Each structure stands twice: as structure tokens, then as C-alpha cells.
Amino acid sequence: MLDRNKWLLVWTHRQAFLDGIASTLVMAFFALVLALTIGVLFGLLSTSGKKSLSVISRVYVEFMQNTPVMLQAMFLFYAVTFSGVRGFTPLFCGIVTLGIYHGAYMAEVFRAGIQSIPFGQSDAAYSQGFTHVSGMLYIILPQTIKIILPPMVNQVVNLIKNTSCMFLVGGAVDLISRTNAFAVGEGTGAAAGQAYIVSGIIFFMICFPLSSLAARWENRLKTRDVAPTT
């Protein structure tokens, strides 16, 4: 691990790691947009008060949370590819898979946030002429922000780490795929250990600040909740 030449070899091929970081962040960003959209939608369904909509939301959440994301990625990619659909790239597969998977967790985050708001807020919104959807979007959801931010950031961290699962569907679409290509490459495999260390450090540098931010927000909210009022 202390072999200077091996570390220099990693540095010489640094562009491969930079490209991997870029691909990972692009995948994570668009997957997050999809996950938030799904999360809001199914969060609203689960708190709509209509049993049929709540059941639909519950089935989706339970199924996605209780099946491995790697299985979902492989099924989606190979099922679509073998069906003859063109243009379904590993990157797009990663965005869709991670978006749908983490959308289930985001749905639970939004559901918990909505249910934490007193029912009187909804009644007040309805009395002012708001519909259920508009009341949620303009009255209820804005009040949940401080509650849902910590668990939402934690989901962002998990989403970024789960981009590594896209290695299984092939293609250099994430940092782990680029790292593995380096590790098994002719002329670079000797520095495989150093490459994986660098990859791990990169993930840590991205995820640790986000995790720390979520922890600080959560502690701040707890402190505010227990602070005496005057």
C-alpha cells in the first residue's frame, strides 16, 4: 500500500476517477429529482384519507423497500434491453432505478412530515377555499420542511452510495465502475488496492459532510423542541 509507484499510477489515470465522479453526481442528481417527485406524490396519496389511494401508496413503498436495489436495477436493465428497446443506457437505468427505489423512502419521509402537522392546519386551509392538493402544496408541505430535511439528506447520502450498484449492469457509468475497470486493467491492476482506497475516500468526502449536516439539523430540532418557552 505504501508503494509510491502504484500511487503515481493512480494519479496518472486520475481522469478516469474524475469522470467517474462526474457520472456518479449526474446520476445522483437526476435520480434525486425523480425520487423527490415520487416521494411527494405517494406521500400525498398516503395522507389523502382515501383508503384506495393509501393502499396503492403502501404497496409501492413496501415492495420497493423490501426488495434489493441491485435486483431492481438488474431486472429493469435486462428486461428493457432484451425487449428490444434502444437507447436504454446504464446511466438512464441508474437514474430510473435509484429514483424509483429512493422514491419509496422519500414517500415515507413526506408522509411522516405531513402527519406531524396538526389537523387544524388542514381544516384552516379548506375553510379558506384550498383543495386537498393545493392545501398540501401551499400550507402543509412548507411547514414540514424543518422536520423532513434531516431524513431527506440521509436519503440523499444513501442514494449517492447506491450509485455503486450500477456496476452490475455494465458500462462505465459511475465511480465504482471506473475504479473496477482500472483495477482489472492491463498495466493498472497492480494498483487495484490504491484505486479502491481512492474511490472510498472520494465517497467519504462527498457523503460525510452531508451526513454531518443532517445530524446537526436533527440535533438542532431536538434542542429547539425541548427548549423551555417563556
Coordinates of C-alpha atoms in Angstrom, one line a residue:
M1 CA 0.0 0.0 0.0
L2 CA 3.0 2.3 0.5
D3 CA 4.4 1.6 -2.9
R4 CA 5.0 5.1 -4.4
N5 CA 4.9 3.9 -8.0
K6 CA 1.4 2.4 -7.5
W7 CA 0.0 5.7 -6.1
L8 CA 1.7 7.5 -9.1
L9 CA -0.1 5.1 -11.4
V10 CA -3.5 6.1 -9.9
W11 CA -2.5 9.7 -10.2
T12 CA -1.6 9.3 -13.9
H13 CA -5.0 7.9 -14.6
R14 CA -6.8 10.4 -12.4
Q15 CA -9.1 11.5 -15.3
A16 CA -10.8 8.1 -15.1
F17 CA -11.7 8.8 -11.5
L18 CA -12.8 12.4 -12.2
D19 CA -15.1 11.1 -15.0
G20 CA -16.5 8.5 -12.6
I21 CA -17.2 11.3 -10.0
A22 CA -19.0 13.3 -12.7
S23 CA -21.1 10.4 -13.8
T24 CA -22.0 9.5 -10.2
L25 CA -23.1 13.0 -9.4
V26 CA -25.1 13.4 -12.6
M27 CA -26.8 10.1 -11.9
A28 CA -27.5 11.0 -8.3
F29 CA -28.8 14.4 -9.2
F30 CA -31.4 13.3 -11.7
A31 CA -32.3 10.3 -9.6
L32 CA -32.9 12.6 -6.6
V33 CA -35.2 14.8 -8.7
L34 CA -37.2 11.7 -9.6
A35 CA -37.2 10.4 -6.1
L36 CA -38.5 13.7 -4.7
T37 CA -41.2 13.9 -7.3
I38 CA -42.3 10.3 -6.5
G39 CA -42.0 10.9 -2.8
V40 CA -44.3 14.0 -2.8
L41 CA -46.8 12.1 -5.0
F42 CA -47.0 9.0 -2.9
G43 CA -46.7 11.0 0.3
L44 CA -49.9 12.9 -0.7
L45 CA -51.6 9.6 -1.7
S46 CA -50.8 8.0 1.7
T47 CA -52.3 11.0 3.6
S48 CA -55.2 11.7 1.3
G49 CA -57.7 10.0 3.6
K50 CA -58.9 7.7 0.8
K51 CA -58.3 4.0 1.5
S52 CA -57.7 3.0 -2.1
L53 CA -55.0 5.7 -2.6
S54 CA -53.4 4.8 0.7
V55 CA -53.3 1.1 -0.2
I56 CA -51.6 1.9 -3.6
S57 CA -49.0 4.0 -1.8
R58 CA -48.4 1.3 0.9
V59 CA -48.0 -1.5 -1.7
Y60 CA -45.5 0.6 -3.6
V61 CA -43.5 1.6 -0.6
E62 CA -43.4 -1.9 0.9
F63 CA -42.4 -3.6 -2.3
M64 CA -39.6 -1.2 -3.1
Q65 CA -38.2 -1.1 0.4
N66 CA -38.3 -4.9 0.8
T67 CA -36.5 -5.9 -2.5
P68 CA -32.8 -5.2 -3.1
V69 CA -32.0 -2.2 -5.2
M70 CA -29.4 -4.3 -7.1
L71 CA -32.1 -6.8 -8.1
Q72 CA -34.3 -3.9 -9.3
A73 CA -31.5 -2.4 -11.3
M74 CA -30.6 -5.7 -13.0
F75 CA -34.2 -6.6 -13.7
L76 CA -35.0 -3.2 -15.2
F77 CA -31.9 -3.0 -17.3
Y78 CA -32.0 -6.6 -18.8
A79 CA -35.8 -6.7 -19.1
V80 CA -35.9 -3.5 -21.1
T81 CA -32.8 -4.3 -23.1
F82 CA -34.0 -7.8 -24.1
S83 CA -37.4 -6.4 -25.0
G84 CA -35.6 -4.6 -27.9
V85 CA -35.9 -1.0 -26.6
R86 CA -32.9 1.0 -27.8
G87 CA -31.2 3.8 -26.1
F88 CA -31.8 2.5 -22.6
T89 CA -28.3 3.1 -21.3
P90 CA -26.8 2.0 -17.9
L91 CA -26.8 5.7 -16.9
F92 CA -30.5 6.1 -17.6
C93 CA -31.2 2.8 -15.9
G94 CA -29.4 4.0 -12.8
I95 CA -31.4 7.2 -12.7
V96 CA -34.7 5.4 -13.1
T97 CA -33.9 2.6 -10.7
L98 CA -32.5 4.8 -7.9
G99 CA -35.2 7.4 -8.4
I100 CA -38.0 4.8 -8.0
Y101 CA -36.2 3.0 -5.2
H102 CA -35.5 6.0 -3.1
G103 CA -38.8 7.5 -4.0
A104 CA -40.3 4.9 -1.7
Y105 CA -38.2 6.2 1.2
M106 CA -38.9 9.8 0.3
A107 CA -42.6 9.0 0.3
E108 CA -42.3 7.8 3.9
V109 CA -40.4 10.9 4.8
F110 CA -43.1 13.2 3.4
R111 CA -45.9 11.1 5.0
A112 CA -44.3 11.4 8.4
G113 CA -43.8 15.1 7.9
I114 CA -47.4 15.7 6.8
Q115 CA -48.8 13.7 9.6
S116 CA -46.7 15.7 12.1
I117 CA -48.7 18.9 11.2
P118 CA -51.8 19.4 13.4
F119 CA -55.0 18.6 11.6
G120 CA -56.3 22.1 12.3
Q121 CA -53.9 23.4 9.7
S122 CA -55.7 21.4 7.0
D123 CA -59.1 22.5 8.3
A124 CA -58.0 26.1 8.2
A125 CA -56.8 25.6 4.6
Y126 CA -60.0 24.1 3.5
S127 CA -62.0 26.9 5.1
Q128 CA -60.1 29.3 3.0
G129 CA -61.0 27.6 -0.2
F130 CA -57.9 25.4 -0.7
T131 CA -58.4 22.0 -2.2
H132 CA -56.6 19.0 -0.7
V133 CA -53.7 19.2 -3.1
S134 CA -53.3 23.0 -3.1
G135 CA -53.6 23.0 0.7
M136 CA -50.9 20.4 0.9
L137 CA -48.6 22.2 -1.5
Y138 CA -49.0 25.7 -0.1
I139 CA -49.9 25.2 3.5
I140 CA -48.9 21.9 4.9
L141 CA -45.7 20.9 3.0
P142 CA -43.9 24.2 3.6
Q143 CA -44.4 23.6 7.4
T144 CA -42.8 20.1 7.1
I145 CA -39.5 21.3 5.7
K146 CA -37.7 21.6 9.0
I147 CA -39.0 18.2 10.0
I148 CA -38.2 16.3 6.8
L149 CA -34.8 17.8 6.0
P150 CA -32.6 15.6 8.2
P151 CA -34.1 12.3 7.0
M152 CA -34.2 13.6 3.4
V153 CA -30.5 14.4 3.5
N154 CA -29.8 11.0 4.9
Q155 CA -31.6 9.5 1.9
V156 CA -29.5 11.7 -0.4
V157 CA -26.4 10.1 1.1
N158 CA -27.8 6.6 0.7
L159 CA -28.7 7.4 -2.9
I160 CA -25.2 8.5 -3.7
K161 CA -23.7 5.4 -2.2
N162 CA -26.2 3.2 -4.0
T163 CA -25.0 4.5 -7.4
S164 CA -22.3 1.9 -6.9
C165 CA -24.9 -0.8 -7.6
M166 CA -25.0 0.3 -11.2
F167 CA -21.6 -1.5 -11.6
L168 CA -23.7 -4.7 -12.0
V169 CA -25.4 -3.6 -15.2
G170 CA -22.2 -2.8 -17.0
G171 CA -20.8 0.3 -18.6
A172 CA -18.6 2.9 -17.0
V173 CA -21.5 4.9 -15.6
D174 CA -20.3 5.5 -12.0
L175 CA -17.2 5.9 -9.9
I176 CA -17.1 2.2 -8.8
S177 CA -17.3 1.0 -12.4
R178 CA -14.4 3.3 -13.4
T179 CA -12.5 2.1 -10.4
N180 CA -13.1 -1.6 -11.2
A181 CA -12.1 -1.0 -14.8
F182 CA -8.8 0.4 -13.5
A183 CA -8.3 -2.4 -11.0
V184 CA -8.6 -5.1 -13.6
G185 CA -7.0 -3.3 -16.5
E186 CA -3.8 -4.5 -18.0
G187 CA -1.0 -2.4 -16.7
T188 CA -3.0 -0.8 -13.9
G189 CA -4.2 -3.9 -12.0
A190 CA -1.1 -3.8 -9.8
A191 CA -2.5 -0.6 -8.2
A192 CA -6.0 -2.1 -7.5
G193 CA -5.8 -1.6 -3.8
Q194 CA -4.8 2.0 -4.1
A195 CA -7.6 2.6 -6.6
Y196 CA -10.2 1.3 -4.3
I197 CA -8.8 3.3 -1.4
V198 CA -9.0 6.5 -3.5
S199 CA -12.6 5.6 -4.5
G200 CA -13.6 5.1 -0.9
I201 CA -12.0 8.4 0.1
I202 CA -13.9 10.2 -2.6
F203 CA -17.3 8.7 -1.5
F204 CA -16.4 9.6 2.1
M205 CA -15.6 13.2 1.1
I206 CA -19.0 13.5 -0.6
C207 CA -21.2 11.7 1.9
F208 CA -19.6 12.6 5.3
P209 CA -20.4 16.4 5.1
L210 CA -24.0 15.6 4.1
S211 CA -24.4 13.1 7.0
S212 CA -22.9 15.6 9.4
L213 CA -25.2 18.3 8.2
A214 CA -28.2 16.0 8.7
A215 CA -27.1 15.2 12.2
R216 CA -26.6 18.8 13.1
W217 CA -30.1 19.7 11.8
E218 CA -31.6 16.9 13.7
N219 CA -29.9 17.8 17.0
R220 CA -30.9 21.4 16.5
L221 CA -34.5 20.5 16.0
K222 CA -34.4 18.3 19.1
T223 CA -32.8 21.1 21.1
R224 CA -35.5 23.5 19.9
D225 CA -38.3 21.1 20.8
V226 CA -37.1 20.7 24.4
A227 CA -36.1 24.3 24.9
P228 CA -38.3 26.0 27.6
T229 CA -40.7 28.7 26.4
T230 CA -41.1 32.0 28.1

